[in-house]
């Protein structure tokens, strides 16, 4: 085992070390070993012991009392954990927003136009919301009903007003409306891609780092 | 418990920084020269990797400076020297060391260093 081979084996044994710490620790390892080798004909492994023990002793002396030497896997694990928590929080936020939206727009059994007028006459309708062509009736209990096959909006408004029902016109497809409907759904679509991306990211981070000969 | 070799290397761990600083205070040296001088100075049990690792750590912590010198026999040699921080560290460490040795001499009550 010559100097190059011995040094390579020492570097390999320290493969899990933070690359910057390793680069600093092993800065002139080859030159140093060359000095040791030049002094005697006895093979390096015989004089210094196996490269793995040499690496362990080197690291022990380097890490004792001095700057903490952090291994790369530990740092990677922390990075992966924080990335995972960010995505989890994001997913929770999307889930919450979607649930809110669903709760707000929950519509129980749709009403026909006849049903609407009957209910309005009976005083069971508290409000009618008109959004473009969509008509939604809100009954006294606060439940929302899609009104299917509604009369032209003008007629409907007249009839409802006559029965003492408030008619609220909402601007159709305002940017705020679309933002409220589209954004959470868009995020929901993106979420699986995020999860897959995270899985790949974590896999890359946790892959065992390979020793890089020639550093430093 | 262990043989004397193990005991010596255990003791060395605590004082290797001080020994390396002391050797470099005398004159600048490259890595293997430090090992050789420590052994000539009586620390025959000192490990090559321990000295080299200690040099790198002291250098990293800012106690040592280094410079390259071309060598006839092969690649350049990295010489280490004490800087102001290293000298201050050596002063503090040797004061502490003297306190410990005085205390131990008293505790050993003339038993030490005889055989």
Short mmCIF file of N, CA, C and O in Angstrom, two decimals, chain A residues 85-131:
data_model
loop_
_atom_site.label_atom_id
_atom_site.label_comp_id
_atom_site.label_asym_id
_atom_site.label_seq_id
_atom_site.Cartn_x
_atom_site.Cartn_y
_atom_site.Cartn_z
N UNK A 85 -41.49 19.30 7.16
CA UNK A 85 -42.46 20.03 7.98
C UNK A 85 -43.05 21.20 7.21
O UNK A 85 -44.23 21.51 7.35
N UNK A 86 -42.24 21.85 6.35
CA UNK A 86 -42.76 22.95 5.54
C UNK A 86 -43.88 22.44 4.64
O UNK A 86 -44.95 23.04 4.56
N UNK A 87 -43.65 21.30 3.97
CA UNK A 87 -44.66 20.76 3.06
C UNK A 87 -45.90 20.33 3.83
O UNK A 87 -47.02 20.55 3.39
N UNK A 88 -45.70 19.75 5.03
CA UNK A 88 -46.85 19.33 5.84
C UNK A 88 -47.71 20.53 6.21
O UNK A 88 -48.94 20.49 6.11
N UNK A 89 -47.07 21.62 6.63
CA UNK A 89 -47.80 22.84 7.00
C UNK A 89 -48.57 23.35 5.79
O UNK A 89 -49.74 23.74 5.88
N UNK A 90 -47.91 23.32 4.62
CA UNK A 90 -48.52 23.79 3.38
C UNK A 90 -49.77 22.96 3.06
O UNK A 90 -50.83 23.50 2.74
N UNK A 91 -49.62 21.62 3.19
CA UNK A 91 -50.73 20.72 2.90
C UNK A 91 -51.89 20.98 3.86
O UNK A 91 -53.05 20.99 3.46
N UNK A 92 -51.56 21.19 5.13
CA UNK A 92 -52.58 21.45 6.13
C UNK A 92 -53.33 22.74 5.78
O UNK A 92 -54.56 22.79 5.87
N UNK A 93 -52.60 23.76 5.35
CA UNK A 93 -53.22 25.04 4.99
C UNK A 93 -54.16 24.86 3.81
O UNK A 93 -55.30 25.36 3.82
N UNK A 94 -53.72 24.10 2.80
CA UNK A 94 -54.56 23.87 1.62
C UNK A 94 -55.81 23.10 2.02
O UNK A 94 -56.93 23.45 1.61
N UNK A 95 -55.63 22.07 2.84
CA UNK A 95 -56.75 21.27 3.29
C UNK A 95 -57.77 22.12 4.03
O UNK A 95 -58.98 22.04 3.77
N UNK A 96 -57.28 22.98 4.91
CA UNK A 96 -58.16 23.84 5.70
C UNK A 96 -58.94 24.80 4.79
O UNK A 96 -60.15 24.95 4.93
N UNK A 97 -58.23 25.40 3.83
CA UNK A 97 -58.87 26.35 2.92
C UNK A 97 -59.96 25.67 2.11
O UNK A 97 -61.06 26.21 1.94
N UNK A 98 -59.67 24.47 1.63
CA UNK A 98 -60.64 23.75 0.83
C UNK A 98 -61.87 23.38 1.65
O UNK A 98 -63.00 23.52 1.21
N UNK A 99 -61.60 22.95 2.88
CA UNK A 99 -62.70 22.56 3.77
C UNK A 99 -63.60 23.76 4.06
O UNK A 99 -64.82 23.67 4.04
N UNK A 100 -62.97 24.90 4.28
CA UNK A 100 -63.71 26.14 4.54
C UNK A 100 -64.62 26.46 3.35
O UNK A 100 -65.79 26.79 3.52
N UNK A 101 -64.03 26.38 2.17
CA UNK A 101 -64.77 26.71 0.96
C UNK A 101 -65.94 25.75 0.78
O UNK A 101 -67.06 26.16 0.47
N UNK A 102 -65.64 24.45 1.03
CA UNK A 102 -66.69 23.45 0.86
C UNK A 102 -67.83 23.71 1.85
O UNK A 102 -69.00 23.61 1.51
N UNK A 103 -67.46 24.06 3.09
CA UNK A 103 -68.46 24.31 4.11
C UNK A 103 -69.32 25.51 3.72
O UNK A 103 -70.53 25.53 3.96
N UNK A 104 -68.68 26.50 3.12
CA UNK A 104 -69.39 27.73 2.80
C UNK A 104 -70.36 27.50 1.62
O UNK A 104 -71.42 28.09 1.56
N UNK A 105 -69.95 26.64 0.70
CA UNK A 105 -70.77 26.49 -0.51
C UNK A 105 -71.57 25.19 -0.48
O UNK A 105 -72.07 24.75 -1.51
N UNK A 106 -71.68 24.63 0.71
CA UNK A 106 -72.42 23.38 0.80
C UNK A 106 -73.89 23.60 0.41
O UNK A 106 -74.56 24.47 0.95
N UNK A 107 -74.36 22.81 -0.52
CA UNK A 107 -75.74 22.98 -0.99
C UNK A 107 -76.50 21.69 -0.77
O UNK A 107 -76.14 20.64 -1.27
N UNK A 108 -77.57 21.82 0.01
CA UNK A 108 -78.40 20.65 0.24
C UNK A 108 -79.42 20.58 -0.90
O UNK A 108 -79.69 21.60 -1.55
N UNK A 109 -80.00 19.47 -1.09
CA UNK A 109 -80.90 19.16 -2.21
C UNK A 109 -81.39 20.38 -3.00
O UNK A 109 -82.00 21.30 -2.46
N UNK A 110 -81.12 20.36 -4.29
CA UNK A 110 -81.52 21.49 -5.13
C UNK A 110 -83.06 21.63 -5.20
O UNK A 110 -83.79 20.68 -4.98
N UNK A 111 -83.47 22.87 -5.48
CA UNK A 111 -84.90 23.15 -5.59
C UNK A 111 -85.24 23.45 -7.04
O UNK A 111 -84.46 24.10 -7.75
N UNK A 112 -86.46 23.07 -7.42
CA UNK A 112 -86.96 23.54 -8.71
C UNK A 112 -87.49 24.97 -8.51
O UNK A 112 -87.62 25.43 -7.37
N UNK A 113 -87.78 25.62 -9.62
CA UNK A 113 -88.27 27.00 -9.50
C UNK A 113 -89.63 27.01 -8.78
O UNK A 113 -89.88 27.87 -7.93
N UNK A 114 -90.47 26.02 -9.09
CA UNK A 114 -91.78 25.92 -8.43
C UNK A 114 -91.62 25.77 -6.92
O UNK A 114 -92.31 26.41 -6.14
N UNK A 115 -90.65 24.89 -6.56
CA UNK A 115 -90.39 24.65 -5.13
C UNK A 115 -89.98 25.95 -4.45
O UNK A 115 -90.42 26.24 -3.34
N UNK A 116 -89.16 26.72 -5.18
CA UNK A 116 -88.69 27.98 -4.62
C UNK A 116 -89.87 28.92 -4.35
O UNK A 116 -89.97 29.49 -3.24
N UNK A 117 -90.75 29.04 -5.34
CA UNK A 117 -91.87 29.98 -5.14
C UNK A 117 -92.77 29.49 -4.02
O UNK A 117 -93.25 30.29 -3.21
N UNK A 118 -92.99 28.18 -3.96
CA UNK A 118 -93.82 27.62 -2.89
C UNK A 118 -93.21 27.94 -1.53
O UNK A 118 -93.88 28.42 -0.60
N UNK A 119 -91.93 27.66 -1.41
CA UNK A 119 -91.22 27.90 -0.15
C UNK A 119 -91.24 29.39 0.20
O UNK A 119 -91.40 29.75 1.37
N UNK A 120 -91.07 30.24 -0.84
CA UNK A 120 -91.04 31.68 -0.59
C UNK A 120 -92.41 32.13 -0.07
O UNK A 120 -92.51 32.93 0.87
N UNK A 121 -93.46 31.57 -0.68
CA UNK A 121 -94.81 31.95 -0.25
C UNK A 121 -95.03 31.51 1.19
O UNK A 121 -95.68 32.20 1.98
N UNK A 122 -94.50 30.38 1.56
CA UNK A 122 -94.66 29.86 2.92
C UNK A 122 -93.74 30.57 3.91
O UNK A 122 -93.73 30.24 5.10
N UNK A 123 -92.94 31.53 3.39
CA UNK A 123 -92.05 32.30 4.28
C UNK A 123 -90.85 31.49 4.74
O UNK A 123 -90.23 31.78 5.77
N UNK A 124 -90.48 30.46 3.97
CA UNK A 124 -89.37 29.61 4.37
C UNK A 124 -88.03 30.04 3.75
O UNK A 124 -87.00 29.44 4.03
N UNK A 125 -88.08 31.06 2.88
CA UNK A 125 -86.84 31.48 2.22
C UNK A 125 -86.38 32.81 2.81
O UNK A 125 -87.14 33.76 2.89
N UNK A 126 -85.15 32.86 3.28
CA UNK A 126 -84.66 34.10 3.88
C UNK A 126 -83.96 34.98 2.86
O UNK A 126 -83.96 36.20 2.97
N UNK A 127 -83.38 34.37 1.81
CA UNK A 127 -82.58 35.17 0.89
C UNK A 127 -82.36 34.39 -0.41
O UNK A 127 -82.33 33.16 -0.40
N UNK A 128 -82.20 35.13 -1.49
CA UNK A 128 -81.84 34.49 -2.76
C UNK A 128 -80.61 35.20 -3.30
O UNK A 128 -80.56 36.42 -3.37
N UNK A 129 -79.59 34.41 -3.60
CA UNK A 129 -78.37 35.01 -4.15
C UNK A 129 -78.29 34.70 -5.63
O UNK A 129 -78.42 33.53 -6.04
N UNK A 130 -78.08 35.73 -6.42
CA UNK A 130 -77.96 35.54 -7.87
C UNK A 130 -76.52 35.86 -8.27
O UNK A 130 -76.05 36.98 -8.05
N UNK A 131 -75.85 34.86 -8.80
CA UNK A 131 -74.48 35.07 -9.28
C UNK A 131 -74.45 34.69 -10.75
O UNK A 131 -74.41 33.51 -11.09
#
